[in-house]
Coordinates of C-alpha atoms and ligand atoms in Angstrom, one line a residue:
M23 CA 5.2 -55.6 -18.5
R24 CA 7.5 -57.0 -15.9
K25 CA 11.2 -56.7 -16.7
Y26 CA 14.1 -59.0 -15.8
F27 CA 17.9 -58.4 -15.5
I28 CA 20.4 -61.3 -15.3
Q29 CA 23.9 -60.8 -14.2
T30 CA 26.2 -63.7 -15.1
F31 CA 29.5 -64.7 -13.5
G32 CA 31.7 -67.6 -14.5
C33 CA 32.2 -69.7 -17.6
Q34 CA 30.3 -70.2 -20.9
M35 CA 28.3 -73.0 -19.3
N36 CA 26.9 -70.4 -17.0
E37 CA 26.4 -67.9 -19.8
H38 CA 24.3 -70.4 -21.6
D39 CA 22.4 -71.3 -18.4
S40 CA 21.5 -67.6 -18.3
E41 CA 20.2 -67.8 -21.8
V42 CA 17.9 -70.6 -20.7
I43 CA 16.8 -68.6 -17.6
A44 CA 16.0 -65.7 -20.0
G45 CA 14.1 -68.1 -22.2
M46 CA 12.0 -69.3 -19.4
L47 CA 11.3 -65.8 -18.2
E48 CA 10.3 -64.6 -21.6
D49 CA 7.9 -67.5 -22.0
R50 CA 6.4 -66.2 -18.8
G51 CA 5.9 -62.7 -20.3
Y52 CA 8.9 -61.0 -18.8
V53 CA 11.0 -58.7 -21.1
A54 CA 14.7 -57.8 -20.8
A55 CA 15.5 -54.7 -18.8
H56 CA 18.5 -52.5 -19.9
A57 CA 19.8 -51.9 -16.4
V58 CA 19.4 -53.3 -12.9
D59 CA 17.5 -50.2 -11.7
D60 CA 14.9 -50.7 -14.4
A61 CA 14.2 -54.3 -13.5
D62 CA 11.4 -56.0 -11.5
L63 CA 13.3 -59.2 -11.3
V64 CA 17.1 -59.4 -10.8
I65 CA 18.9 -62.8 -11.0
F66 CA 22.5 -63.4 -10.2
N67 CA 23.8 -66.5 -12.0
T68 CA 26.9 -67.2 -9.8
C69 CA 30.3 -68.8 -10.0
C70 CA 32.5 -70.2 -7.2
V71 CA 35.5 -71.5 -9.1
R72 CA 37.6 -68.8 -7.4
E73 CA 37.0 -66.6 -4.4
N74 CA 36.8 -63.4 -6.4
P75 CA 33.6 -63.9 -8.3
E76 CA 32.0 -65.2 -5.2
R77 CA 32.8 -62.1 -3.2
K78 CA 31.5 -59.9 -6.0
V79 CA 28.1 -61.6 -5.9
Y80 CA 27.7 -61.0 -2.2
G81 CA 28.7 -57.3 -2.8
R82 CA 26.3 -56.7 -5.7
A83 CA 23.4 -58.5 -4.1
A84 CA 23.9 -56.5 -0.9
D85 CA 23.8 -53.3 -3.0
L86 CA 20.3 -54.2 -4.1
K87 CA 18.9 -53.8 -0.6
R88 CA 18.5 -50.1 -1.2
L89 CA 16.7 -50.7 -4.5
K90 CA 14.4 -53.1 -2.8
L91 CA 13.5 -50.6 -0.1
A92 CA 12.5 -48.1 -2.8
K93 CA 10.7 -50.8 -4.8
P94 CA 9.3 -53.5 -2.5
D95 CA 7.9 -55.6 -5.3
L96 CA 11.4 -56.2 -6.7
I97 CA 12.3 -59.9 -6.8
I98 CA 15.9 -60.9 -6.3
G99 CA 17.1 -64.3 -7.1
I100 CA 20.5 -66.1 -6.8
C101 CA 21.2 -69.3 -8.7
G102 CA 24.2 -71.0 -10.2
C103 CA 27.3 -72.8 -8.9
M104 CA 27.8 -70.8 -5.7
V105 CA 24.4 -71.8 -4.4
Q106 CA 25.4 -75.5 -4.7
Q107 CA 28.1 -75.3 -2.0
E108 CA 27.4 -76.8 1.4
G109 CA 25.6 -74.4 3.7
E110 CA 25.5 -71.7 1.1
A111 CA 21.7 -71.3 1.0
Q112 CA 21.7 -70.8 4.8
R113 CA 24.6 -68.3 4.4
I114 CA 22.6 -66.4 1.8
A115 CA 19.5 -66.3 4.1
R116 CA 21.7 -64.9 6.9
K117 CA 23.8 -62.4 5.0
L118 CA 21.2 -61.4 2.3
P119 CA 17.8 -61.6 3.9
H120 CA 16.3 -59.5 1.1
V121 CA 16.9 -62.3 -1.5
D122 CA 13.6 -64.0 -2.5
L123 CA 14.7 -66.9 -4.6
V124 CA 17.6 -69.4 -4.4
L125 CA 17.9 -72.0 -7.1
G126 CA 20.6 -74.6 -7.8
T127 CA 22.3 -75.7 -11.0
M128 CA 20.6 -79.2 -11.0
N129 CA 17.1 -77.9 -10.9
L130 CA 17.2 -74.9 -13.2
H131 CA 14.1 -76.1 -15.0
R132 CA 12.2 -75.6 -11.7
L133 CA 12.4 -71.8 -12.1
P134 CA 8.8 -71.2 -13.3
D135 CA 7.3 -73.2 -10.4
L136 CA 9.4 -71.3 -7.9
L137 CA 8.5 -68.0 -9.4
D138 CA 4.8 -68.9 -8.9
R139 CA 5.6 -68.9 -5.2
V140 CA 7.7 -65.8 -5.2
E141 CA 5.3 -63.8 -7.2
A142 CA 2.7 -64.7 -4.7
G143 CA 4.8 -63.1 -2.0
Q144 CA 6.6 -66.1 -0.5
K145 CA 10.3 -67.0 -0.5
A146 CA 11.5 -70.0 -2.5
V147 CA 14.7 -71.9 -1.8
E148 CA 15.3 -75.1 -3.7
V149 CA 18.7 -76.6 -4.3
W150 CA 19.0 -80.2 -5.4
D151 CA 22.0 -82.3 -4.4
E152 CA 21.5 -85.0 -6.9
Q153 CA 20.9 -84.4 -10.6
G154 CA 17.9 -86.0 -12.1
G155 CA 17.9 -86.8 -15.8
I156 CA 18.7 -84.2 -18.4
V157 CA 15.7 -81.9 -19.1
E158 CA 15.4 -81.4 -22.8
G159 CA 13.4 -78.7 -24.6
L160 CA 14.0 -75.8 -22.3
P161 CA 13.7 -72.5 -24.2
A162 CA 16.8 -70.4 -24.7
R163 CA 16.9 -66.6 -25.3
R164 CA 20.3 -66.6 -27.1
A165 CA 22.4 -63.5 -26.6
E166 CA 24.2 -63.7 -29.9
A167 CA 22.8 -63.9 -33.4
V168 CA 25.7 -65.6 -35.2
S169 CA 27.3 -68.0 -32.7
A170 CA 25.2 -70.3 -30.5
W171 CA 26.3 -72.3 -27.4
V172 CA 25.1 -75.9 -27.3
T173 CA 25.6 -77.9 -24.1
I174 CA 26.7 -81.5 -25.0
M175 CA 27.3 -82.7 -21.4
Y176 CA 26.8 -81.6 -17.9
G177 CA 29.0 -82.1 -14.8
C178 CA 32.5 -83.3 -14.4
D179 CA 34.0 -86.5 -12.9
N180 CA 37.7 -85.5 -13.0
F181 CA 38.1 -84.1 -9.5
C182 CA 41.2 -82.1 -10.2
S183 CA 42.3 -81.5 -6.6
Y184 CA 41.9 -77.7 -6.8
C185 CA 38.5 -77.6 -8.5
I186 CA 35.0 -77.1 -7.1
V187 CA 33.2 -77.7 -10.3
P188 CA 32.6 -81.5 -9.8
Y189 CA 30.9 -80.7 -6.4
V190 CA 28.6 -78.0 -7.8
R191 CA 27.8 -79.4 -11.2
G192 CA 27.5 -83.1 -10.3
R193 CA 28.5 -86.2 -12.2
E194 CA 29.1 -86.3 -15.9
R195 CA 25.9 -86.7 -17.9
S196 CA 26.0 -86.7 -21.8
R197 CA 23.0 -85.5 -23.8
R198 CA 21.7 -87.9 -26.4
F199 CA 23.6 -87.9 -29.6
E200 CA 20.5 -87.3 -31.7
D201 CA 19.2 -84.4 -29.5
I202 CA 22.5 -82.6 -30.1
V203 CA 22.5 -83.2 -33.9
E204 CA 19.0 -82.0 -34.1
E205 CA 19.6 -78.9 -32.1
V206 CA 22.6 -78.0 -34.3
R207 CA 20.5 -78.6 -37.4
D208 CA 17.8 -76.3 -36.1
L209 CA 20.4 -73.6 -35.3
G210 CA 21.7 -73.8 -38.9
R211 CA 18.1 -73.4 -40.2
A212 CA 17.5 -70.5 -37.9
G213 CA 20.5 -68.6 -39.3
Y214 CA 23.2 -69.3 -36.8
R215 CA 26.6 -69.8 -38.5
E216 CA 28.7 -71.1 -35.6
V217 CA 28.1 -73.4 -32.7
V218 CA 30.3 -73.8 -29.6
L219 CA 29.8 -77.2 -28.0
L220 CA 30.0 -76.9 -24.2
G221 CA 31.1 -79.2 -21.4
Q222 CA 33.6 -79.2 -18.6
N223 CA 35.4 -82.1 -20.3
V224 CA 33.9 -82.4 -23.8
N225 CA 36.2 -85.2 -24.8
S226 CA 34.8 -87.6 -22.3
Y227 CA 31.4 -87.1 -24.1
G228 CA 29.5 -90.3 -24.5
H229 CA 31.4 -92.4 -21.9
D230 CA 28.1 -92.7 -20.0
L231 CA 26.0 -93.5 -23.1
A232 CA 25.2 -97.0 -24.1
D233 CA 25.6 -96.5 -27.9
G234 CA 29.4 -96.4 -27.9
R235 CA 29.7 -93.2 -29.7
D236 CA 32.3 -90.6 -28.5
F237 CA 33.1 -86.9 -29.0
A238 CA 35.0 -87.6 -32.2
D239 CA 31.9 -89.3 -33.6
L240 CA 29.8 -86.4 -32.6
L241 CA 32.1 -83.8 -34.3
Q242 CA 32.1 -85.9 -37.4
A243 CA 28.3 -86.1 -37.4
L244 CA 28.0 -82.3 -36.9
D245 CA 30.6 -81.4 -39.6
G246 CA 28.8 -80.3 -42.7
T247 CA 25.5 -79.3 -41.0
P248 CA 23.7 -77.0 -43.5
G249 CA 24.3 -73.3 -42.6
I250 CA 26.9 -74.0 -39.9
Y251 CA 30.3 -72.7 -41.1
R252 CA 32.2 -73.2 -37.9
I253 CA 32.2 -75.6 -35.0
R254 CA 34.1 -74.9 -31.8
Y255 CA 34.1 -76.7 -28.5
T256 CA 35.3 -76.1 -24.9
T257 CA 36.8 -77.4 -22.7
S258 CA 38.9 -80.3 -23.7
H259 CA 41.0 -82.1 -21.2
P260 CA 44.6 -82.9 -22.4
R261 CA 44.4 -86.4 -20.9
D262 CA 41.5 -87.6 -23.0
F263 CA 42.5 -85.9 -26.3
S264 CA 42.7 -89.0 -28.4
Q265 CA 44.5 -89.4 -31.7
K266 CA 41.1 -90.3 -33.2
L267 CA 39.9 -86.9 -32.2
I268 CA 42.9 -85.1 -33.7
D269 CA 42.4 -87.0 -37.0
T270 CA 38.7 -86.3 -37.1
I271 CA 39.4 -82.5 -36.6
A272 CA 42.2 -82.6 -39.3
A273 CA 39.8 -84.3 -41.8
S274 CA 36.9 -82.0 -41.1
K275 CA 35.8 -78.9 -43.0
T276 CA 34.1 -76.8 -40.3
I277 CA 35.8 -77.8 -37.0
C278 CA 38.0 -74.8 -36.2
E279 CA 41.8 -75.2 -35.8
H280 CA 41.8 -73.7 -32.3
F281 CA 42.7 -76.0 -29.4
H282 CA 42.1 -74.8 -25.9
L283 CA 44.1 -77.2 -23.8
P284 CA 44.4 -76.3 -20.1
L285 CA 47.9 -77.2 -19.0
Q286 CA 47.5 -75.8 -15.4
A287 CA 51.2 -76.4 -14.4
G288 CA 54.5 -77.5 -16.0
S289 CA 55.9 -79.5 -13.1
D290 CA 55.1 -83.2 -13.1
R291 CA 55.0 -83.2 -9.3
V292 CA 52.4 -80.4 -9.2
L293 CA 50.5 -82.0 -12.1
A294 CA 50.3 -85.3 -10.1
R295 CA 49.1 -83.4 -7.0
M296 CA 46.5 -81.6 -9.1
N297 CA 45.3 -85.0 -10.2
R298 CA 45.5 -84.0 -13.9
G299 CA 46.4 -87.4 -15.2
Y300 CA 49.2 -86.4 -17.6
T301 CA 52.9 -85.4 -17.4
Q302 CA 54.6 -82.4 -19.0
G303 CA 56.1 -84.8 -21.5
Q304 CA 52.7 -86.2 -22.5
Y305 CA 51.3 -82.7 -22.9
V306 CA 54.2 -81.5 -25.0
D307 CA 53.8 -84.6 -27.2
L308 CA 50.1 -83.9 -27.6
V309 CA 50.7 -80.4 -28.8
R310 CA 53.4 -81.6 -31.2
R311 CA 50.9 -84.2 -32.7
I312 CA 48.2 -81.5 -33.0
R313 CA 50.5 -79.1 -34.8
E314 CA 51.7 -81.8 -37.1
A315 CA 48.2 -83.0 -38.0
V316 CA 46.5 -79.5 -38.1
P317 CA 49.0 -77.0 -39.4
G318 CA 48.3 -73.4 -38.6
S319 CA 46.2 -74.2 -35.5
S320 CA 46.2 -71.9 -32.5
I321 CA 46.7 -73.3 -29.1
T322 CA 45.6 -71.6 -25.9
T323 CA 45.7 -72.7 -22.3
D324 CA 44.8 -72.1 -18.7
L325 CA 47.6 -71.9 -16.0
I326 CA 47.5 -71.8 -12.2
V327 CA 50.3 -70.4 -10.1
G328 CA 50.8 -71.0 -6.4
F329 CA 49.2 -74.4 -6.1
P330 CA 50.0 -75.8 -2.6
G331 CA 53.6 -76.9 -2.4
E332 CA 54.7 -75.2 -5.7
T333 CA 58.4 -74.4 -5.3
E334 CA 60.3 -71.9 -7.4
E335 CA 61.7 -74.9 -9.4
D336 CA 58.2 -76.1 -10.1
F337 CA 57.1 -72.7 -11.2
L338 CA 60.1 -72.5 -13.5
E339 CA 58.9 -75.7 -15.2
T340 CA 55.6 -73.8 -16.0
L341 CA 57.6 -70.9 -17.5
K342 CA 59.8 -73.4 -19.5
V343 CA 56.7 -75.1 -21.1
V344 CA 55.2 -71.7 -21.9
R345 CA 58.4 -70.5 -23.6
E346 CA 58.8 -73.8 -25.4
L347 CA 55.3 -74.4 -26.7
R348 CA 54.5 -70.7 -27.4
F349 CA 50.7 -70.6 -26.7
D350 CA 48.7 -68.1 -28.7
S351 CA 47.3 -66.9 -25.4
A352 CA 46.7 -68.1 -21.8
F353 CA 44.2 -67.5 -19.0
T354 CA 46.4 -67.2 -15.9
F355 CA 45.0 -67.7 -12.4
V356 CA 46.3 -67.5 -8.9
F357 CA 45.4 -70.6 -6.9
S358 CA 42.3 -70.0 -4.8
P359 CA 41.5 -72.5 -2.1
R360 CA 38.0 -73.8 -2.4
R361 CA 36.1 -75.2 0.5
G362 CA 35.8 -79.0 0.3
T363 CA 38.4 -79.6 -2.3
A364 CA 41.5 -81.7 -1.6
A365 CA 44.0 -78.9 -2.4
A366 CA 42.3 -76.5 0.1
R367 CA 43.3 -79.1 2.8
M368 CA 46.9 -79.4 1.7
K369 CA 49.3 -78.1 4.4
D370 CA 51.9 -76.4 2.3
Q371 CA 49.9 -73.3 1.0
V372 CA 51.9 -70.8 -0.9
P373 CA 52.1 -67.3 0.6
E374 CA 50.1 -64.6 -1.2
D375 CA 53.1 -62.4 -2.0
V376 CA 54.8 -65.4 -3.7
K377 CA 51.7 -66.1 -5.7
S378 CA 51.3 -62.6 -7.0
E379 CA 55.0 -62.3 -7.8
R380 CA 54.8 -65.5 -9.9
I381 CA 51.7 -64.5 -11.7
Q382 CA 53.3 -61.2 -12.7
R383 CA 56.3 -63.0 -14.1
L384 CA 54.0 -65.5 -16.0
I385 CA 51.8 -62.8 -17.5
E386 CA 54.9 -60.9 -18.7
V387 CA 56.4 -64.0 -20.5
Q388 CA 53.1 -65.0 -22.1
E389 CA 52.1 -61.5 -23.2
D390 CA 55.4 -61.1 -25.1
I391 CA 54.7 -64.4 -26.8
T392 CA 51.1 -63.5 -27.7
V393 CA 52.3 -60.1 -29.1
E394 CA 55.1 -61.8 -31.1
I395 CA 52.8 -64.4 -32.6
N396 CA 50.1 -61.8 -33.5
R397 CA 52.8 -59.6 -35.1
G398 CA 53.3 -62.4 -37.6
L399 CA 49.7 -61.7 -38.8
A400 CA 50.5 -58.2 -40.1
G401 CA 49.7 -58.0 -43.8
K402 CA 48.1 -61.5 -43.8
V403 CA 44.6 -62.0 -45.2
V404 CA 42.4 -64.1 -42.8
E405 CA 38.9 -65.4 -43.0
V406 CA 36.6 -63.7 -40.5
L407 CA 33.1 -64.6 -39.5
V408 CA 31.3 -61.3 -39.0
E409 CA 29.6 -61.2 -35.6
G410 CA 28.3 -57.7 -35.6
E411 CA 29.2 -54.2 -34.3
S412 CA 32.4 -53.9 -32.3
K413 CA 31.8 -53.5 -28.6
T414 CA 34.1 -50.5 -28.5
S415 CA 33.0 -48.5 -31.5
P416 CA 29.8 -48.5 -33.6
A417 CA 31.7 -47.5 -36.7
M418 CA 33.6 -50.8 -36.6
L419 CA 32.6 -54.4 -37.0
A420 CA 34.0 -57.4 -35.2
G421 CA 34.5 -61.1 -35.9
R422 CA 36.8 -64.0 -35.3
T423 CA 39.3 -66.0 -37.3
R424 CA 39.0 -69.7 -37.3
T425 CA 41.9 -69.7 -34.8
N426 CA 39.7 -67.6 -32.5
K427 CA 41.5 -64.3 -32.8
L428 CA 39.2 -61.3 -32.4
V429 CA 39.5 -59.0 -35.5
V430 CA 38.0 -55.4 -35.6
F431 CA 37.6 -53.5 -38.9
P432 CA 35.7 -50.6 -40.5
R433 CA 32.2 -51.3 -41.8
D434 CA 32.1 -52.5 -45.3
D435 CA 29.2 -53.5 -47.6
R436 CA 30.6 -56.9 -48.1
A437 CA 30.7 -57.6 -44.4
R438 CA 27.2 -58.4 -43.3
R439 CA 26.6 -60.1 -40.0
G440 CA 26.9 -63.8 -40.3
T441 CA 29.0 -63.8 -43.5
L442 CA 32.6 -64.9 -44.0
V443 CA 34.9 -62.1 -45.3
K444 CA 38.5 -61.8 -46.1
V445 CA 40.2 -59.3 -43.9
R446 CA 43.8 -58.0 -44.2
I447 CA 45.4 -57.5 -40.7
T448 CA 46.8 -54.0 -40.6
R449 CA 47.6 -53.6 -36.9
P450 CA 48.1 -56.6 -34.8
Q451 CA 47.8 -56.3 -31.0
A452 CA 47.7 -58.5 -27.9
W453 CA 43.9 -59.0 -27.7
T454 CA 42.3 -57.4 -30.8
Q455 CA 43.7 -57.4 -34.3
M456 CA 42.8 -54.4 -36.4
G457 CA 42.2 -55.0 -40.1
E458 CA 40.3 -54.0 -43.3
V459 CA 38.0 -56.0 -45.6
V460 CA 39.6 -57.0 -48.8
G461 CA 37.0 -59.5 -50.2
A462 CA 33.8 -61.4 -49.7
Ligands
SAM9 N1 36.9 -78.0 -17.2 C1 37.8 -77.0 -17.7 C2 39.2 -77.6 -17.5 O1 39.4 -78.7 -17.2 O2 40.2 -76.8 -17.7 C3 37.6 -75.6 -17.0 C4 37.5 -75.6 -15.6 S1 37.4 -74.0 -14.8 C5 35.9 -73.5 -15.2 C6 38.5 -72.9 -15.7 C7 39.8 -72.8 -15.1 O3 39.8 -72.2 -13.9 C8 40.6 -74.0 -15.0 O4 41.2 -74.5 -16.1 C9 41.7 -73.6 -14.0 O5 42.8 -73.1 -14.6 C10 41.0 -72.5 -13.2 N2 40.7 -72.9 -11.8 C11 39.9 -73.9 -11.4 N3 39.9 -74.0 -10.1 C12 40.7 -73.0 -9.6 C13 41.2 -72.6 -8.3 N4 40.8 -73.2 -7.2 N5 42.1 -71.6 -8.2 C14 42.5 -71.0 -9.3 N6 42.1 -71.3 -10.6 C15 41.2 -72.3 -10.7
SF4_10 FE1 37.6 -78.7 -12.8 FE2 39.3 -80.5 -13.6 FE3 36.7 -80.9 -14.1 FE4 38.0 -79.0 -15.4 S1 38.4 -81.2 -15.6 S2 36.0 -78.8 -14.4 S3 39.5 -78.3 -13.9 S4 37.7 -80.9 -12.1
F3S11 FE1 32.2 -71.1 -12.3 FE2 30.4 -73.0 -12.3 FE3 31.6 -72.3 -14.6 S1 31.9 -72.6 -10.8 S2 33.5 -71.6 -13.9 S3 30.3 -71.0 -13.4 S4 30.9 -74.4 -13.9

């Protein structure tokens, strides 16, 4: 039996694409390998949102040259966002001549056809620039047993000036309302207990559909799906977060009270140059309305430091908002110029040493806040959806609160995978909260 190994970089969207790739491969008779060395087919599902993950892919793929010398039948494929960049397929051919297969994000469904060619000893390179329609019904080999990713829309039309995603994922395309509802029902029947709805900008879901239904309508339709205890979604753009959406979430039973709202920067001048479409004041007001309507919700964010032209005063605005709003946690990034984006062409790039000094300061401020907030959980009893064994210790189980905090606790008969249990937090920390089961 031929074995495959997929290495995924990037966001949940890509993780889910890898599940679809795995599904197509298993339909073809491939089985999962436990390590690269053991595989007959290695696929890198790539990301190009920042320079780092891109560099890693070239490094890892180059490393496989030796393995291929020892095992000439080894097939190496590269797919995902990196491949969609202009001239990238040619660069791969030049720098990684031992790669057999190159496949874009818009034609993922073409994998089986391309593999026919590769397995017959040819090379196959196919990257579509234009997305066709949405291909439904592709198989997915889901990595998790409790929580399932469900794509609700593809692409992004926002063109934030720093971001490559709209160029590599194409225009916004929403899946049909009924197709999503049906997939979630099937997942509930199959024993999944949580769904995470995926899109680069989920709250513009439906803008391209003729039936007039939007993201709030979708959430409302999914709330109460038999078997599904929790609904999450990512990512939502602060600009499009309507009051209707807040009210829908507040009134629902299963939509989790966790809001991931990427702020990116605190300064209005920087936000405008980023093309984000909101001001600091509008963002702060949104968070205030969410906290009012959905008490106890957690709010997390993404932040970029060192955007072109960012002055010390601009950066201090970011720190100010972080201190004022007290996010539960934040993903913090150093601005990375991406070929073809507007921000990469801006003249006033910030020097690397300034960027790294700023990110250190930002991380310090946010970490203190995260630890302080989590300390407030000590002794509290929270509802945890048990996901399975902890990644760090087989003696422990892990799960999440509705507010998306990871909780780790000793095994307990009441805590079976996929069940909701009451856990008392005994030792709060920055990333993982330690606890003990106190009830089913
Ligand atoms: N669509 C989502 C949004 O609007 O926030 C996620 C986009 S991206 C996959 C995730 C995060 O990467 C962004 O929120 C942003 O903070 C960061 N990011 C995107 N482009 C970047 C760049 N060129 N340099 C540094 N960080 C970047
Ligand atoms: Fe990138 Fe902005 Fe689209 Fe998010 S909303 S994917 S940051 S362009
Ligand atoms: Fe990266 Fe593509 Fe996601 S660029 S962050 S994998 S959409």
